[in-house]
mmCIF file of C-alpha atoms in Angstrom:
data_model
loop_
_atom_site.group_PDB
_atom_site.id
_atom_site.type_symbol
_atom_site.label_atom_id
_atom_site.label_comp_id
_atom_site.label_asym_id
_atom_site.label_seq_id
_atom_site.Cartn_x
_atom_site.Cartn_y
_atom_site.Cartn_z
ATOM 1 C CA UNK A 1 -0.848 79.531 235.671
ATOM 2 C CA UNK A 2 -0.343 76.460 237.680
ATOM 3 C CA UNK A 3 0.962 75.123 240.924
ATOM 4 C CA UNK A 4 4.273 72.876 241.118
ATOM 5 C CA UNK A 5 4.217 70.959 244.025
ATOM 6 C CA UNK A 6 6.525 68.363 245.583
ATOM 7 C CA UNK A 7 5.881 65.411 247.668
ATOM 8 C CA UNK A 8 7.995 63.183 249.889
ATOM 9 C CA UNK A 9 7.453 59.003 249.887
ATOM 10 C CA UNK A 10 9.493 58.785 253.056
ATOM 11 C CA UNK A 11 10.762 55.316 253.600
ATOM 12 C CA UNK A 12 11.855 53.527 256.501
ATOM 13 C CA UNK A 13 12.320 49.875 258.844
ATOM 14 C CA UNK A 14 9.837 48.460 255.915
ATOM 15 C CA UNK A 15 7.390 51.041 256.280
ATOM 16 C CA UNK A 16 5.854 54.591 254.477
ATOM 17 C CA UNK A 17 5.199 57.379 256.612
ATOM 18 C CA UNK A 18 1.764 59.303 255.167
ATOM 19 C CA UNK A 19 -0.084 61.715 256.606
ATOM 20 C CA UNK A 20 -3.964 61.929 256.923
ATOM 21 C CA UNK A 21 -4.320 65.356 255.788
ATOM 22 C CA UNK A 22 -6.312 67.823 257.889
ATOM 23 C CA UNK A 23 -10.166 69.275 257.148
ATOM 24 C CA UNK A 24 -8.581 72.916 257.089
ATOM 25 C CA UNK A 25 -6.513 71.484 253.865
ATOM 26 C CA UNK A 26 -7.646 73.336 251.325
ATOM 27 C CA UNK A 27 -7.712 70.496 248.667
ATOM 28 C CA UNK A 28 -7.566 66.617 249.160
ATOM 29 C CA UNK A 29 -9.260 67.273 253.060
ATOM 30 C CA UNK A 30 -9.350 64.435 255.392
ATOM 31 C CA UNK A 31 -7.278 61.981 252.600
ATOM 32 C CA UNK A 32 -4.025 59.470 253.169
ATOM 33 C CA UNK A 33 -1.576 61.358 251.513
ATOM 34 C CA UNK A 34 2.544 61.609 251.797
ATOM 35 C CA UNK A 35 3.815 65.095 252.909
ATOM 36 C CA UNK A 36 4.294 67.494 251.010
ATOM 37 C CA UNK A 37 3.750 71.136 249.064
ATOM 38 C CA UNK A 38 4.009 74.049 246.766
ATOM 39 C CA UNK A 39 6.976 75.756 245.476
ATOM 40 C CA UNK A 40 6.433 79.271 246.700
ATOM 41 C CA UNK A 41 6.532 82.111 244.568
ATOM 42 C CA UNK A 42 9.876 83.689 244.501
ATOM 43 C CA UNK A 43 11.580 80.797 245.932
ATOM 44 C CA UNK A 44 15.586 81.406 243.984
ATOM 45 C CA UNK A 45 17.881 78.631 244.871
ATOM 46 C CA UNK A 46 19.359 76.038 242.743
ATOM 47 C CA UNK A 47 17.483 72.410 243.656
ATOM 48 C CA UNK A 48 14.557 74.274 244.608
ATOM 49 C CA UNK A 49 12.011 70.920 244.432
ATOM 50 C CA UNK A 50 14.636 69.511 246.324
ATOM 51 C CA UNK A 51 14.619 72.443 248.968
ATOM 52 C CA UNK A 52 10.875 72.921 249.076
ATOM 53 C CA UNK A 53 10.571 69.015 250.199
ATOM 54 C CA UNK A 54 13.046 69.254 252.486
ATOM 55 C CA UNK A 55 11.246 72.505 253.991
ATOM 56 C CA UNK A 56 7.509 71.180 254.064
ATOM 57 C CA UNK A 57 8.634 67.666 255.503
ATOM 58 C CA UNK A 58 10.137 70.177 258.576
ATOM 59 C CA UNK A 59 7.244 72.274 258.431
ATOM 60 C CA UNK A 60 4.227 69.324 258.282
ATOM 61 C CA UNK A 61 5.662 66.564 260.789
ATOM 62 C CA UNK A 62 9.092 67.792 262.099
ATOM 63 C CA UNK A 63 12.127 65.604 260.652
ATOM 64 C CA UNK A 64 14.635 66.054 257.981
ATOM 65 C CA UNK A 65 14.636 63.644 255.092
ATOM 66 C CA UNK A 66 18.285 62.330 252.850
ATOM 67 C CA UNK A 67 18.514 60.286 249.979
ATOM 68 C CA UNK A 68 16.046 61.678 247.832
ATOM 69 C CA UNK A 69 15.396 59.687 244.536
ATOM 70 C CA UNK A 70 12.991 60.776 241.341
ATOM 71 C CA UNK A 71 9.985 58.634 241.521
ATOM 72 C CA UNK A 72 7.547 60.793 238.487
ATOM 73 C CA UNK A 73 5.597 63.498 237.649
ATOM 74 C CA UNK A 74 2.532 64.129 237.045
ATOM 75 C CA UNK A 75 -0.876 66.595 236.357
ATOM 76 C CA UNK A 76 -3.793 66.713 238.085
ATOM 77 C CA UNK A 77 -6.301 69.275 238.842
ATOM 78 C CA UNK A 78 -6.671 70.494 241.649
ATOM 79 C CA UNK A 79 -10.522 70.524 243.826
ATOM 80 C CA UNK A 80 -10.745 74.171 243.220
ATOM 81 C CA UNK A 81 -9.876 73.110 239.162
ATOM 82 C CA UNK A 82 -6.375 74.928 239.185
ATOM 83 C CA UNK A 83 -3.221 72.868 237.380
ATOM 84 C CA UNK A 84 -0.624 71.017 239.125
ATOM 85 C CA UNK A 85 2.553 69.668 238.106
ATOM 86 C CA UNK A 86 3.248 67.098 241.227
ATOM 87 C CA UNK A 87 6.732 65.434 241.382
ATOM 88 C CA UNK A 88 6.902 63.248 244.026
ATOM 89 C CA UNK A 89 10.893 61.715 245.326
ATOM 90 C CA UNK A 90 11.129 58.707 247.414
ATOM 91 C CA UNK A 91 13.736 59.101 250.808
ATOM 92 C CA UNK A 92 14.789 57.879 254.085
ATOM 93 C CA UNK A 93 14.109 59.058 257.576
ATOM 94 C CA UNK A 94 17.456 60.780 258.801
ATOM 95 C CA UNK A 95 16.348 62.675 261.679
ATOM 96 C CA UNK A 96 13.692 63.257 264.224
ATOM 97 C CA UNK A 97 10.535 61.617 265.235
ATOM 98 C CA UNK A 98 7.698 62.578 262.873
ATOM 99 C CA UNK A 99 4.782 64.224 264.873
ATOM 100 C CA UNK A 100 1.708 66.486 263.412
ATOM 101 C CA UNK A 101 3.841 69.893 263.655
ATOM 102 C CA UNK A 102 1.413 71.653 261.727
ATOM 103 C CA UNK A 103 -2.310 70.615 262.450
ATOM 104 C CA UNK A 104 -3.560 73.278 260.026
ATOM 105 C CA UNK A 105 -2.713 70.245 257.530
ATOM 106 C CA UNK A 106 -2.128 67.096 259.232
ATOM 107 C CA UNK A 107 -4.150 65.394 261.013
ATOM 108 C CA UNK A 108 -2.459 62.289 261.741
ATOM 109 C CA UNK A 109 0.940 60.652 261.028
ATOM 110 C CA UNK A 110 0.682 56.829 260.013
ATOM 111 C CA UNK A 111 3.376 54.098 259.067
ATOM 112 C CA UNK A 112 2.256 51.700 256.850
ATOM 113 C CA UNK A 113 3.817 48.815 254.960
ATOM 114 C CA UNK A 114 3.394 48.637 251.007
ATOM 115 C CA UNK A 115 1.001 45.571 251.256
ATOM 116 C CA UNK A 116 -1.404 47.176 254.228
ATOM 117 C CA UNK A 117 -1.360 51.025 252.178
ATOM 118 C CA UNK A 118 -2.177 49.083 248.790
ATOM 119 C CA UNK A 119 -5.227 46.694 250.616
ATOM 120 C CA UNK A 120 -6.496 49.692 252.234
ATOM 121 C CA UNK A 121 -9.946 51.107 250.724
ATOM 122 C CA UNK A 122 -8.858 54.725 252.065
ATOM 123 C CA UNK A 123 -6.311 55.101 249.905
ATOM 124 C CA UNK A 124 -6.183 57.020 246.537
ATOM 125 C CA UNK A 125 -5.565 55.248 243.425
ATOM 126 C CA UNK A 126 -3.104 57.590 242.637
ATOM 127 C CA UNK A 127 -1.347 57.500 246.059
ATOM 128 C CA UNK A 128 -1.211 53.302 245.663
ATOM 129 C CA UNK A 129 0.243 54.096 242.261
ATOM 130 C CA UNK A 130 2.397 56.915 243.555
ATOM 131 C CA UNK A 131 4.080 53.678 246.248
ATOM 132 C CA UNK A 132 4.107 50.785 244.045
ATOM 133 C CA UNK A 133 6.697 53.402 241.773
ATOM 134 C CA UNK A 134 8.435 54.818 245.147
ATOM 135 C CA UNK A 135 8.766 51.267 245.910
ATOM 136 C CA UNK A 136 10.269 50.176 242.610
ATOM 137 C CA UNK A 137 12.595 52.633 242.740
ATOM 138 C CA UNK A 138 13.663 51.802 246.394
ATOM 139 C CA UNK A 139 14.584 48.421 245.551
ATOM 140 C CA UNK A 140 16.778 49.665 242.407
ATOM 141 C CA UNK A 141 18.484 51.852 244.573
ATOM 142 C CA UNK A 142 19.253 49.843 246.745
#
């Protein structure tokens, strides 16, 4: 069994919005992350990565996202060693200011440009890797 999670590279006025995930967080504590989470068992609708971002950016930090674009996929493990299939969509800010609605998992909301998230030593590899693609895809976009 494994977990499919989705995760949100929200873009916008030149800068990423990532959390600093909380210490309750149950994998990845206390690291720069974007927001994001699991598809929940049961969940039946059609577009359902695409409605399970939309309903953890709401539930983490309070604002609704638009534009979504595919950025990748990948697996990873998580700490406790279970499988997950991450796909992660870059979008723009189209409502609300983003806050820590849910301080069970975030600690801290923080805008960052792609030059100050990729020259910080607090970052993941995999999160810098994660932008430099979001960012990519951004541009072609348009």
């Amino acid at each position: 069994m494994f977990v499919v999670n989705v995760e949100a590279a929200i873009y916008d006025d030149n800068h990423w919005l990532f959390i600093k995930r909380s210490e309750q967080e149950e994998h990845a504590a206390r690291q720069l992350a974007f927001v994001g989470g699991r598809v929940e068992a049961g969940a039946r609708a059609n577009d359902v990565l695409e409605q399970t971002l939309h309903r953890e950016v709401m539930e983490e930090i309070g604002v609704q996202v638009k534009n979504l674009q595919y950025v990748n996929s990948t697996l990873f493990f998580a700490d406790n060693g279970t499988p997950v299939v991450d796909i992660v969509y870059v979008c723009e800010l189209a409502s609300g200011i983003p806050y820590e609605k849910s301080n069970k998992e975030v600690k801290a909301v923080l805008w960052l440009s792609t030059s100050d998230l990729l020259d910080t030593a607090k970052a993941p590899e995999f999160l810098k890797k994660n932008v430099r693609q979001a960012d990519s895809i951004r541009k072609q976009v348009g």
